[in-house]
Short mmCIF file of C-alpha atoms in Angstrom, two decimals:
data_model
loop_
_atom_site.label_atom_id
_atom_site.label_comp_id
_atom_site.label_asym_id
_atom_site.label_seq_id
_atom_site.Cartn_x
_atom_site.Cartn_y
_atom_site.Cartn_z
CA MET A 1214 -62.62 -13.50 -8.86
CA THR A 1215 -60.41 -15.28 -5.96
CA SER A 1216 -56.48 -13.97 -5.96
CA THR A 1217 -54.12 -16.42 -4.53
CA LYS A 1218 -51.29 -14.91 -2.20
CA VAL A 1219 -47.59 -16.99 -2.45
CA VAL A 1220 -46.64 -17.52 1.66
CA ASP A 1221 -42.88 -17.77 1.73
CA GLU A 1222 -42.48 -20.48 4.55
CA LEU A 1223 -39.91 -19.73 7.10
CA VAL A 1224 -38.23 -23.03 7.75
CA PRO A 1225 -34.28 -23.22 6.95
CA HIS A 1226 -33.17 -25.28 4.68
CA PRO A 1227 -33.44 -29.20 4.91
CA VAL A 1228 -29.81 -30.32 5.75
CA LYS A 1229 -28.29 -32.74 2.72
CA GLU A 1230 -26.26 -35.41 3.33
CA GLN A 1231 -25.69 -35.72 -0.67
CA LEU A 1232 -24.79 -32.38 -2.79
CA PRO A 1233 -28.85 -32.04 -4.87
CA GLY A 1234 -28.68 -30.87 -8.23
CA VAL A 1235 -25.84 -32.88 -9.86
CA ASP A 1236 -26.20 -34.00 -13.21
CA TYR A 1237 -23.54 -37.35 -13.24
CA CYS A 1238 -23.01 -38.41 -9.62
CA LEU A 1239 -19.44 -40.16 -8.69
CA ASN A 1240 -20.77 -43.65 -10.48
CA SER A 1241 -22.82 -42.25 -13.14
CA ASN A 1242 -22.07 -41.43 -17.07
CA PRO A 1243 -22.63 -39.23 -19.38
CA SER A 1244 -22.62 -40.31 -23.51
CA TRP A 1245 -18.95 -40.80 -24.86
CA ALA A 1246 -18.98 -38.56 -27.11
CA GLU A 1247 -19.50 -36.30 -24.01
CA ALA A 1248 -17.25 -37.72 -21.75
CA PHE A 1249 -14.98 -37.19 -24.34
CA ILE A 1250 -14.91 -33.81 -24.60
CA LEU A 1251 -15.43 -32.89 -20.79
CA GLY A 1252 -12.94 -35.03 -20.18
CA PHE A 1253 -10.77 -32.69 -22.69
CA GLN A 1254 -11.63 -29.93 -21.01
CA HIS A 1255 -10.36 -31.64 -17.57
CA TYR A 1256 -7.41 -31.60 -19.05
CA LEU A 1257 -7.11 -28.60 -20.84
CA VAL A 1258 -8.04 -26.94 -16.60
CA MET A 1259 -5.67 -28.81 -15.23
CA LEU A 1260 -2.89 -27.83 -18.19
CA GLY A 1261 -2.47 -24.07 -16.51
CA THR A 1262 -1.53 -25.08 -13.45
CA THR A 1263 1.69 -27.01 -15.19
CA VAL A 1264 2.97 -24.27 -17.05
CA ILE A 1265 2.95 -22.10 -14.26
CA ILE A 1266 5.08 -24.28 -12.10
CA ALA A 1267 7.37 -24.47 -15.26
CA THR A 1268 7.71 -21.32 -16.39
CA ILE A 1269 8.43 -19.86 -12.44
CA ILE A 1270 11.45 -23.55 -11.82
CA VAL A 1271 12.65 -23.72 -15.15
CA PRO A 1272 14.47 -21.28 -15.94
CA TYR A 1273 16.32 -20.96 -12.19
CA MET A 1274 17.15 -24.35 -12.47
CA GLY A 1275 19.45 -22.97 -15.80
CA GLY A 1276 17.03 -25.17 -18.53
CA SER A 1277 16.30 -23.16 -22.03
CA ASN A 1278 12.85 -22.99 -23.70
CA VAL A 1279 13.39 -27.01 -24.59
CA GLU A 1280 13.87 -27.84 -21.14
CA LYS A 1281 10.73 -26.57 -19.57
CA ALA A 1282 8.60 -27.99 -22.59
CA GLN A 1283 11.01 -31.46 -21.87
CA MET A 1284 9.44 -30.92 -18.04
CA ILE A 1285 5.57 -29.86 -18.96
CA GLN A 1286 5.41 -33.10 -21.31
CA THR A 1287 6.43 -34.61 -17.31
CA MET A 1288 4.82 -33.35 -15.23
CA LEU A 1289 1.37 -33.89 -17.76
CA PHE A 1290 2.98 -38.00 -17.68
CA VAL A 1291 3.21 -38.63 -13.82
CA SER A 1292 0.24 -36.97 -13.74
CA GLY A 1293 -1.82 -39.24 -15.65
CA MET A 1294 -0.20 -41.52 -13.88
CA ASN A 1295 -1.65 -40.83 -10.93
CA THR A 1296 -4.45 -40.07 -11.64
CA LEU A 1297 -5.50 -42.99 -12.75
CA LEU A 1298 -3.81 -44.29 -9.44
CA GLN A 1299 -5.79 -42.52 -7.44
CA THR A 1300 -9.60 -42.83 -9.14
CA TRP A 1301 -8.64 -46.54 -9.43
CA PHE A 1302 -7.12 -47.84 -5.80
CA GLY A 1303 -6.57 -44.61 -3.67
CA THR A 1304 -9.60 -42.65 -2.94
CA ARG A 1305 -11.82 -43.33 -6.24
CA LEU A 1306 -13.08 -39.82 -6.52
CA PRO A 1307 -12.97 -37.98 -9.88
CA VAL A 1308 -9.91 -35.81 -8.96
CA VAL A 1309 -7.46 -35.12 -11.15
CA ILE A 1310 -3.48 -35.23 -9.30
CA GLY A 1311 -1.44 -32.32 -11.43
CA GLY A 1312 1.55 -30.28 -9.64
CA SER A 1313 1.31 -28.57 -6.66
CA PHE A 1314 2.63 -24.98 -6.16
CA ARG A 1315 3.18 -25.97 -2.48
CA PHE A 1316 6.29 -27.36 -3.71
CA ILE A 1317 7.61 -24.51 -5.86
CA ILE A 1318 9.66 -23.15 -2.34
CA PRO A 1319 11.50 -26.37 -2.09
CA SER A 1320 12.66 -26.52 -5.84
CA LEU A 1321 13.62 -23.37 -5.56
CA TYR A 1322 15.54 -23.68 -2.60
CA VAL A 1323 17.46 -27.08 -4.25
CA ALA A 1324 18.08 -24.33 -7.64
CA PHE A 1325 19.65 -21.17 -5.62
CA ALA A 1326 22.38 -23.68 -3.23
CA GLN A 1327 25.49 -23.01 -3.94
CA ARG A 1328 27.43 -25.87 -5.42
CA TYR A 1329 25.41 -25.46 -8.81
CA TYR A 1330 26.66 -21.68 -9.25
CA SER A 1331 30.21 -23.69 -10.55
CA TYR A 1332 28.45 -25.24 -13.35
CA LEU A 1333 29.28 -22.97 -16.49
CA ASN A 1334 27.32 -24.78 -18.97
CA PRO A 1335 23.61 -23.97 -18.57
CA ILE A 1336 22.02 -27.81 -19.48
CA ASP A 1337 24.46 -28.84 -16.83
CA ARG A 1338 23.64 -26.95 -14.17
CA PHE A 1339 19.77 -28.07 -14.97
CA LYS A 1340 20.23 -31.66 -15.22
CA LYS A 1341 22.52 -31.50 -11.42
CA THR A 1342 20.15 -29.68 -9.73
CA ILE A 1343 16.63 -31.67 -11.67
CA THR A 1344 18.49 -34.84 -9.32
CA ALA A 1345 18.39 -32.99 -6.81
CA VAL A 1346 15.01 -32.44 -6.64
CA GLN A 1347 14.14 -36.06 -7.95
CA GLY A 1348 15.81 -37.10 -4.75
CA ALA A 1349 14.14 -35.31 -2.23
CA LEU A 1350 10.82 -36.12 -3.45
CA MET A 1351 11.40 -39.75 -3.66
CA ILE A 1352 12.58 -39.78 0.36
CA ALA A 1353 10.07 -36.68 0.95
CA SER A 1354 7.10 -39.01 -0.25
CA ILE A 1355 7.31 -41.85 2.04
CA LEU A 1356 5.84 -39.32 4.75
CA PRO A 1357 2.51 -39.50 3.78
CA VAL A 1358 2.55 -43.40 1.88
CA ILE A 1359 3.33 -44.48 6.09
CA LEU A 1360 0.51 -42.02 7.02
CA GLY A 1361 -1.78 -43.33 4.75
CA PHE A 1362 -0.75 -46.97 4.63
CA LEU A 1363 0.00 -47.77 8.50
CA GLY A 1364 -3.27 -45.94 9.08
CA ILE A 1365 -2.18 -42.99 10.99
CA TRP A 1366 -4.16 -40.31 8.55
CA ARG A 1367 -6.67 -42.64 9.22
CA ILE A 1368 -6.49 -41.73 13.04
CA VAL A 1369 -6.14 -37.89 12.52
CA VAL A 1370 -9.03 -37.24 10.17
CA LYS A 1371 -11.10 -38.40 13.00
CA PHE A 1372 -10.78 -35.66 15.00
CA LEU A 1373 -12.34 -33.77 11.47
CA SER A 1374 -15.75 -31.62 12.19
CA PRO A 1375 -17.54 -29.96 9.29
CA LEU A 1376 -16.77 -26.98 11.33
CA SER A 1377 -12.97 -27.75 11.71
CA ALA A 1378 -13.78 -28.84 7.85
CA VAL A 1379 -15.07 -25.43 6.45
CA PRO A 1380 -12.13 -23.43 7.69
CA LEU A 1381 -9.69 -26.26 5.52
CA VAL A 1382 -11.87 -26.73 2.90
CA THR A 1383 -12.30 -23.32 2.06
CA LEU A 1384 -8.73 -22.15 2.36
CA VAL A 1385 -7.71 -24.23 -0.26
CA GLY A 1386 -9.37 -22.45 -3.14
CA LEU A 1387 -9.69 -19.29 -1.81
CA GLY A 1388 -6.07 -19.36 -0.50
CA LEU A 1389 -4.64 -19.16 -3.81
CA TYR A 1390 -6.89 -16.53 -4.86
CA GLU A 1391 -3.23 -14.60 -5.80
CA GLN A 1392 -3.34 -17.01 -8.78
CA GLY A 1393 -6.31 -15.68 -9.67
CA PHE A 1394 -6.72 -12.01 -10.86
CA PRO A 1395 -3.69 -10.82 -10.47
CA LEU A 1396 -2.80 -13.76 -13.11
CA LEU A 1397 -5.61 -12.88 -15.21
CA ALA A 1398 -4.57 -8.51 -14.37
CA GLU A 1399 -1.06 -8.76 -16.69
CA CYS A 1400 -3.31 -8.24 -19.63
CA ILE A 1401 -6.18 -7.23 -18.68
CA GLU A 1402 -7.34 -7.10 -22.14
CA ILE A 1403 -7.15 -10.88 -22.45
CA GLY A 1404 -7.74 -12.03 -18.91
CA LEU A 1405 -11.26 -9.88 -18.40
CA PRO A 1406 -13.27 -10.69 -21.68
CA GLU A 1407 -12.08 -14.48 -20.44
CA LEU A 1408 -13.89 -14.11 -17.60
CA ILE A 1409 -16.93 -12.20 -18.45
CA ILE A 1410 -17.69 -14.83 -20.91
CA LEU A 1411 -16.73 -16.88 -19.01
CA VAL A 1412 -19.58 -16.50 -16.43
CA LEU A 1413 -22.18 -15.10 -18.50
CA LEU A 1414 -21.80 -18.66 -20.71
CA SER A 1415 -21.64 -20.65 -17.53
CA GLN A 1416 -24.49 -18.81 -15.10
CA PHE A 1417 -26.73 -16.15 -17.19
CA VAL A 1418 -27.19 -17.84 -20.37
CA PRO A 1419 -28.07 -21.39 -19.93
CA HIS A 1420 -30.90 -19.23 -17.43
CA MET A 1421 -31.65 -16.51 -20.23
CA LEU A 1422 -32.34 -19.30 -23.01
CA LYS A 1423 -34.28 -21.55 -20.48
CA SER A 1424 -32.55 -24.61 -22.19
CA LYS A 1425 -32.74 -27.48 -21.33
CA LEU A 1426 -29.38 -28.85 -23.09
CA PRO A 1427 -26.78 -28.54 -20.54
CA ILE A 1428 -24.02 -27.02 -23.51
CA TYR A 1429 -23.65 -23.65 -21.99
CA ASN A 1430 -22.08 -24.85 -18.44
CA ARG A 1431 -20.93 -27.85 -19.71
CA PHE A 1432 -18.98 -26.54 -22.50
CA THR A 1433 -18.22 -23.23 -21.49
CA ILE A 1434 -14.72 -23.80 -20.66
CA LEU A 1435 -13.96 -25.38 -24.49
CA ILE A 1436 -16.29 -22.28 -25.63
CA SER A 1437 -14.53 -19.07 -23.60
CA VAL A 1438 -11.49 -20.22 -24.05
CA GLY A 1439 -11.58 -20.68 -27.90
CA LEU A 1440 -13.20 -17.43 -27.78
CA VAL A 1441 -10.40 -15.19 -26.55
CA TRP A 1442 -7.50 -17.91 -28.25
CA GLY A 1443 -8.67 -16.30 -31.23
CA TYR A 1444 -8.90 -12.93 -30.59
CA ALA A 1445 -5.53 -12.83 -28.73
CA ALA A 1446 -4.08 -14.22 -31.96
CA LEU A 1447 -6.23 -11.92 -33.92
CA LEU A 1448 -3.93 -9.03 -31.81
CA THR A 1449 -0.57 -11.06 -31.98
CA VAL A 1450 -1.46 -11.33 -35.68
CA ALA A 1451 -2.63 -7.65 -36.06
CA GLY A 1452 0.74 -6.40 -34.18
CA ALA A 1453 -0.93 -4.70 -31.07
CA TYR A 1454 1.86 -5.16 -28.92
CA LYS A 1455 4.78 -5.58 -31.49
CA ASN A 1456 6.27 -1.92 -29.65
CA SER A 1457 4.68 -3.10 -26.36
CA PRO A 1458 7.64 -3.93 -22.75
CA LEU A 1459 9.03 -7.57 -22.73
CA LYS A 1460 6.43 -8.49 -20.35
CA THR A 1461 3.09 -7.00 -22.05
CA GLN A 1462 4.28 -9.06 -24.36
CA LEU A 1463 4.91 -13.11 -23.27
CA SER A 1464 1.39 -12.24 -20.99
CA CYS A 1465 -0.61 -11.03 -24.53
CA ARG A 1466 0.76 -12.75 -27.08
CA VAL A 1467 0.40 -16.51 -28.26
CA ASP A 1468 3.42 -16.60 -30.38
CA ARG A 1469 6.46 -16.16 -26.58
CA SER A 1470 5.58 -18.68 -24.90
CA GLY A 1471 8.55 -20.63 -26.42
CA LEU A 1472 7.43 -24.11 -26.10
CA VAL A 1473 5.94 -25.73 -29.43
CA SER A 1474 9.59 -24.65 -30.84
CA GLY A 1475 10.82 -26.06 -28.07
CA ALA A 1476 9.09 -29.15 -28.17
CA SER A 1477 9.79 -32.71 -29.10
CA TRP A 1478 7.12 -34.30 -32.01
CA ILE A 1479 7.44 -37.56 -29.69
CA LYS A 1480 8.76 -37.98 -26.72
CA PHE A 1481 8.08 -41.16 -24.59
CA PRO A 1482 9.16 -39.66 -20.30
CA TYR A 1483 10.90 -42.35 -18.72
CA PRO A 1484 12.38 -42.70 -15.43
CA PHE A 1485 15.83 -40.95 -15.02
CA GLN A 1486 15.45 -39.34 -18.07
CA TRP A 1487 17.98 -36.56 -15.85
CA GLY A 1488 20.31 -39.01 -14.20
CA SER A 1489 20.70 -40.40 -11.32
CA PRO A 1490 18.55 -38.95 -7.64
CA ASP A 1491 21.49 -37.01 -5.80
CA LEU A 1492 20.56 -36.09 -2.56
CA HIS A 1493 21.35 -33.85 0.27
CA VAL A 1494 19.01 -34.02 4.04
CA GLY A 1495 18.20 -30.26 4.31
CA GLU A 1496 16.73 -30.69 0.77
CA VAL A 1497 14.45 -33.35 1.70
CA PHE A 1498 13.35 -32.14 4.86
CA VAL A 1499 11.89 -28.75 3.33
CA MET A 1500 10.80 -31.18 0.72
CA LEU A 1501 9.08 -33.31 3.56
CA ALA A 1502 7.27 -30.34 4.62
CA ALA A 1503 5.97 -29.43 1.48
CA ALA A 1504 4.35 -33.42 1.35
CA PHE A 1505 2.61 -32.19 4.49
CA VAL A 1506 1.39 -28.83 3.78
CA ALA A 1507 0.08 -31.76 0.26
CA VAL A 1508 -2.25 -33.80 2.57
CA ILE A 1509 -3.41 -31.63 4.54
CA GLU A 1510 -4.62 -29.54 1.71
CA SER A 1511 -5.47 -33.17 -0.49
CA THR A 1512 -8.07 -33.97 2.75
CA GLY A 1513 -9.65 -30.84 2.31
CA ALA A 1514 -10.17 -31.60 -1.50
CA PHE A 1515 -11.29 -34.68 -1.30
CA ILE A 1516 -14.02 -33.23 0.46
CA ALA A 1517 -15.32 -30.87 -1.85
CA ALA A 1518 -15.07 -33.35 -4.02
CA SER A 1519 -16.76 -35.62 -2.76
CA ARG A 1520 -19.33 -32.90 -2.49
CA TYR A 1521 -19.74 -32.03 -5.69
CA CYS A 1522 -19.94 -35.72 -7.55
CA SER A 1523 -22.46 -36.08 -4.84
CA ALA A 1524 -21.61 -38.91 -2.73
CA THR A 1525 -21.41 -39.48 1.56
CA TYR A 1526 -19.18 -38.12 3.24
CA ILE A 1527 -15.59 -39.86 3.01
CA PRO A 1528 -14.74 -42.35 5.42
CA ALA A 1529 -11.33 -42.08 7.43
CA SER A 1530 -9.98 -45.17 6.32
CA VAL A 1531 -10.68 -43.85 2.14
CA LEU A 1532 -9.02 -40.72 3.56
CA SER A 1533 -6.48 -42.65 4.17
CA ARG A 1534 -5.68 -44.47 1.79
CA GLY A 1535 -5.76 -42.13 -0.74
CA ILE A 1536 -3.31 -39.96 1.37
CA ALA A 1537 -1.36 -42.70 0.41
CA TRP A 1538 -1.54 -43.42 -3.21
CA LEU A 1539 -1.13 -39.59 -2.92
CA GLY A 1540 2.46 -40.07 -1.69
CA ILE A 1541 2.63 -42.99 -4.13
CA GLY A 1542 2.09 -40.02 -6.24
CA ILE A 1543 4.70 -37.98 -5.29
CA PHE A 1544 7.26 -41.25 -5.80
CA ILE A 1545 6.18 -41.49 -9.45
CA ASP A 1546 6.94 -37.11 -9.10
CA GLY A 1547 10.25 -37.85 -8.28
CA LEU A 1548 10.95 -40.54 -10.48
CA TYR A 1549 10.16 -39.42 -13.59
CA GLY A 1550 12.25 -35.81 -12.70
CA SER A 1551 9.84 -33.99 -12.15
CA ALA A 1552 9.83 -30.32 -11.09
CA GLY A 1553 7.67 -30.76 -7.59
CA GLY A 1554 5.28 -32.71 -6.12
CA SER A 1555 1.97 -33.15 -6.18
CA THR A 1556 -1.36 -33.11 -5.23
CA VAL A 1557 -5.22 -32.45 -5.61
CA SER A 1558 -6.21 -30.20 -8.53
CA VAL A 1559 -7.79 -27.62 -6.78
CA GLU A 1560 -9.18 -26.14 -10.62
CA ASN A 1561 -10.89 -29.13 -11.57
CA ILE A 1562 -12.90 -29.35 -8.73
CA GLY A 1563 -14.36 -26.45 -9.21
CA PHE A 1564 -14.93 -27.82 -12.48
CA LEU A 1565 -16.88 -30.31 -11.35
CA ALA A 1566 -19.07 -27.79 -9.68
CA LEU A 1567 -18.91 -25.55 -12.79
CA THR A 1568 -20.47 -28.25 -15.36
CA ARG A 1569 -22.59 -30.35 -12.31
CA VAL A 1570 -20.63 -33.30 -13.65
CA GLY A 1571 -19.35 -36.13 -10.79
CA SER A 1572 -17.98 -38.96 -12.73
CA ARG A 1573 -15.11 -41.19 -12.27
CA ARG A 1574 -14.99 -41.87 -16.13
CA VAL A 1575 -14.66 -38.31 -17.23
CA VAL A 1576 -11.56 -37.38 -15.22
CA GLN A 1577 -10.34 -40.75 -16.33
CA ILE A 1578 -10.39 -40.13 -19.58
CA SER A 1579 -8.76 -36.76 -18.95
CA ALA A 1580 -5.48 -38.77 -18.00
CA PHE A 1581 -5.82 -40.43 -21.82
CA PHE A 1582 -5.13 -37.15 -23.10
CA MET A 1583 -2.62 -35.82 -20.89
CA PHE A 1584 -0.31 -39.38 -21.65
CA PHE A 1585 -1.52 -38.44 -25.74
CA PHE A 1586 -0.61 -34.71 -25.35
CA SER A 1587 2.51 -35.30 -23.22
CA ILE A 1588 4.12 -37.92 -25.83
CA PHE A 1589 3.18 -36.22 -28.67
CA GLY A 1590 4.72 -32.65 -27.69
CA LYS A 1591 4.24 -30.70 -30.74
CA PHE A 1592 0.82 -30.95 -30.08
CA GLY A 1593 0.38 -30.38 -26.25
CA ALA A 1594 2.80 -27.01 -27.17
CA ILE A 1595 0.35 -25.86 -28.65
CA ILE A 1596 -2.43 -26.05 -26.07
CA ALA A 1597 -0.02 -25.32 -23.57
CA SER A 1598 0.88 -21.72 -25.14
CA ILE A 1599 -2.20 -20.22 -24.49
CA PRO A 1600 -1.59 -16.92 -22.52
CA LEU A 1601 -1.12 -17.32 -18.87
CA PRO A 1602 -3.82 -14.29 -18.59
CA ILE A 1603 -6.89 -16.53 -19.63
CA VAL A 1604 -5.82 -19.40 -17.13
CA GLY A 1605 -5.97 -16.36 -14.12
CA ALA A 1606 -9.93 -15.90 -15.63
CA LEU A 1607 -9.99 -19.40 -15.06
CA TYR A 1608 -8.91 -19.37 -11.50
CA CYS A 1609 -11.09 -16.99 -10.50
CA VAL A 1610 -14.11 -19.09 -11.26
CA LEU A 1611 -12.92 -23.06 -10.53
CA PHE A 1612 -10.86 -21.54 -7.25
CA ALA A 1613 -14.12 -19.39 -6.18
CA LEU A 1614 -16.79 -22.97 -7.17
CA MET A 1615 -13.81 -24.63 -4.99
CA SER A 1616 -14.08 -23.01 -1.72
CA SER A 1617 -17.75 -22.27 -1.64
CA ALA A 1618 -17.66 -26.36 -0.98
CA GLY A 1619 -15.76 -25.86 2.34
CA LEU A 1620 -18.75 -22.95 2.85
CA GLY A 1621 -21.57 -25.55 2.04
CA LEU A 1622 -20.50 -27.71 4.74
CA LEU A 1623 -21.51 -24.85 7.82
CA GLN A 1624 -25.53 -26.05 6.83
CA PHE A 1625 -23.81 -29.00 9.19
CA CYS A 1626 -23.78 -26.26 12.26
CA ASN A 1627 -25.00 -24.37 14.61
CA LEU A 1628 -24.26 -21.04 12.60
CA ASN A 1629 -25.85 -19.48 16.54
CA SER A 1630 -23.45 -20.96 18.36
CA PHE A 1631 -20.85 -17.81 19.90
CA ARG A 1632 -18.25 -20.97 20.16
CA THR A 1633 -18.71 -21.70 16.18
CA LYS A 1634 -19.24 -17.86 15.44
CA PHE A 1635 -15.16 -18.18 17.00
CA ILE A 1636 -13.21 -21.35 15.44
CA LEU A 1637 -14.78 -20.05 12.66
CA GLY A 1638 -13.53 -16.71 12.23
CA PHE A 1639 -10.81 -16.65 13.80
CA SER A 1640 -9.32 -20.02 12.02
CA PHE A 1641 -10.24 -18.24 8.80
CA PHE A 1642 -8.34 -14.87 9.23
CA MET A 1643 -4.84 -16.45 11.02
CA GLY A 1644 -5.89 -18.95 7.76
CA LEU A 1645 -5.05 -15.60 5.18
CA SER A 1646 -2.98 -13.48 8.30
CA VAL A 1647 -0.57 -15.42 9.16
CA PRO A 1648 0.44 -16.28 5.35
CA ARG A 1649 0.20 -13.09 3.73
CA TYR A 1650 2.74 -11.78 6.57
CA PHE A 1651 5.40 -14.66 5.56
CA SER A 1652 4.89 -13.52 2.02
CA ASP A 1653 5.51 -10.27 2.14
CA TYR A 1654 8.38 -10.13 4.44
CA VAL A 1655 10.13 -12.49 2.18
CA ILE A 1656 9.14 -9.66 -0.73
CA THR A 1657 11.11 -6.98 1.89
CA SER A 1658 13.81 -8.93 3.26
CA GLY A 1659 14.27 -11.41 0.96
CA ARG A 1660 13.85 -14.45 3.40
CA GLY A 1661 11.25 -15.24 5.64
CA PRO A 1662 10.44 -14.62 9.70
CA VAL A 1663 11.77 -17.22 11.11
CA HIS A 1664 15.78 -16.60 10.20
CA THR A 1665 18.04 -19.06 12.34
CA ASN A 1666 21.34 -20.89 11.21
CA ALA A 1667 19.38 -24.45 10.01
CA ILE A 1668 18.28 -22.48 6.71
CA TRP A 1669 16.40 -25.74 5.71
CA PHE A 1670 14.98 -25.00 9.29
CA ASN A 1671 14.06 -21.58 7.37
CA LYS A 1672 12.51 -23.10 4.51
CA VAL A 1673 10.27 -25.69 6.41
CA MET A 1674 9.18 -22.63 8.63
CA LEU A 1675 7.91 -21.01 5.02
CA VAL A 1676 6.47 -23.89 3.73
CA ILE A 1677 3.95 -24.65 6.12
CA PHE A 1678 3.00 -21.08 7.17
CA THR A 1679 2.37 -19.79 3.50
CA SER A 1680 -0.36 -22.30 3.05
CA PRO A 1681 -3.94 -20.61 4.29
CA ALA A 1682 -5.92 -24.14 4.34
CA THR A 1683 -3.26 -25.51 6.49
CA VAL A 1684 -2.63 -21.94 9.52
CA ALA A 1685 -6.51 -22.28 8.68
CA GLY A 1686 -7.15 -26.23 9.51
CA LEU A 1687 -5.09 -26.34 11.94
CA VAL A 1688 -5.81 -23.58 13.66
CA ALA A 1689 -9.99 -24.96 13.58
CA VAL A 1690 -8.81 -28.66 14.80
CA PHE A 1691 -6.55 -27.26 17.39
CA LEU A 1692 -10.26 -24.92 18.79
CA ASP A 1693 -12.56 -26.90 17.98
CA LEU A 1694 -11.27 -30.31 20.31
CA THR A 1695 -9.82 -28.33 22.92
CA LEU A 1696 -12.43 -25.33 23.22
CA ALA A 1697 -15.78 -26.44 26.01
CA PRO A 1698 -15.30 -30.18 24.48
CA LYS A 1699 -17.43 -31.48 27.92
CA HIS A 1700 -19.71 -28.80 26.83
CA PRO A 1701 -23.74 -30.39 26.28
CA SER A 1702 -24.26 -28.48 22.90
CA THR A 1703 -21.12 -29.07 21.69
CA ARG A 1704 -21.18 -31.88 19.95
CA LYS A 1705 -24.30 -30.95 17.75
CA ASP A 1706 -22.71 -27.08 17.35
CA SER A 1707 -19.88 -28.66 15.13
CA GLY A 1708 -21.77 -31.22 13.76
CA ARG A 1709 -19.81 -34.33 15.30
CA HIS A 1710 -23.49 -36.36 14.99
CA TRP A 1711 -24.06 -35.61 11.22
CA TRP A 1712 -20.84 -36.91 10.48
CA ALA A 1713 -20.77 -39.44 13.32
CA LYS A 1714 -22.14 -42.57 10.71
CA PHE A 1715 -19.49 -41.97 8.26
CA LYS A 1716 -16.02 -42.91 10.82
CA TYR A 1717 -15.64 -46.16 9.93
CA PHE A 1718 -16.77 -47.79 6.31
CA GLY A 1719 -19.77 -50.33 7.29
CA LYS A 1720 -21.56 -47.82 9.16
CA ASP A 1721 -23.14 -46.62 6.00
CA PRO A 1722 -23.73 -48.79 3.13
CA ARG A 1723 -23.75 -45.89 0.20
CA SER A 1724 -19.69 -46.19 1.32
CA GLU A 1725 -19.52 -48.88 -0.28
CA GLU A 1726 -21.45 -48.27 -3.81
CA PHE A 1727 -18.79 -44.95 -3.46
CA TYR A 1728 -15.61 -45.90 -1.82
CA SER A 1729 -15.27 -49.70 -2.34
CA LEU A 1730 -12.21 -50.85 -4.69
CA PRO A 1731 -12.44 -52.21 -8.65
CA VAL A 1732 -12.92 -55.52 -9.15
CA GLY A 1733 -13.56 -56.97 -5.72
CA LEU A 1734 -10.38 -55.57 -4.57
CA SER A 1735 -11.69 -55.11 -1.09
CA LYS A 1736 -12.24 -58.54 -0.58
CA TYR A 1737 -8.70 -57.76 0.29
CA PHE A 1738 -8.03 -54.78 1.37
CA PRO A 1739 -10.86 -53.91 3.25
CA SER A 1740 -11.34 -50.06 4.31
CA PHE A 1741 -12.22 -49.69 8.15
#
């Protein structure tokens, strides 16, 4: 009897230009029934950010639960429009375009303007404030439109290498860590079970049961949220929080959001529903800063989405096209009176990785759920009343998966190079340290560390330097372009030779397969 011994092959893992293991790539589709369930989950995933943004901003504008519900309906409606436009005419990647946390500071800057304190009626104050946000958004949208359609962003992103893209993509997700466990911990007895069940169902159960049917990882959001939401409802009905502090009740109870009572049964959001847009130059500049940050973070998110739908790297012209349509989306946000501008939804990219379904059709179906629940407000409000600690638990997994897309780009780089190590380490450190300094300064002093006589300039600096992805991306690109640029090994160490074929649209035949426009539009609007 001879025994065979398995010998480990001491060779590195091969580089993959397209991510393997994806069940449905960009152009392939699951069955219609499965696609509808996955589309609903995409809607469920993006809903949390929409509710959080409206919950933060609307009260400071003077709005009540009624205005908050209307704002959520409006944000969902424009998200549906922007998602369809991006998947049809933008990058064509399976990305959801939703509300961005980076527009909270500009919107609050408007809300805190002294001129609105003269309005004694809070509803009048809300309408005047939101029209000022509208005007600033519509003007700020010009920046990404110009960068995209004039090809300026195409020139910029050609300087990206896998090395400089790693900090950018990674910190798009990792930079949102404060929205994860801290939000979960606001009601630990609800948030922690959601996190545990989510991880067990998506990662452990499929391997334990060895089932060929990918039920658990594809429908884990629906199953886990349903279970824990039901558990939270039982605690509420049983009176577990009857004598708890107000903050605990707002976080843990399922009947304290005020959305169901505030929402209308049927309402169609329409342009200028709050009134005619108002313009103030300083507010426009602050909103422009947020639009600039949205451009940078969305670029990183597009790169991550291309990996998780098993497409090739995005050609520069396609990225530029996507940024232009993002700008159109921000204009639509202003047109309809959203609480802030849009960006690529980070959590939905994490959901692509969780389900391993990168189908464009699934994301387009999710847009129709956004339309439905934005119009039929009572039904949407019921789902939107999910306790936010459950949302925080989802973020812990989905933002983490988004971050890992950036780490996956390290396969193209030389990790034995000290130049690589310095650029990576310094970019990551500054991307986390600088925003933390700016945020802590605001908490302790009530203002940002830049305090000139021009308040709008102070807010511009605050918006830019509280974005980890923006800081890390700018540092990484600068160092990659200036540190030993003529050294013979620099190009390969940075991985530029891997992405060289994707710099121009026509150099790799797969680009047309993934990124060409529908119904022959590429003939009239070619990519370069």
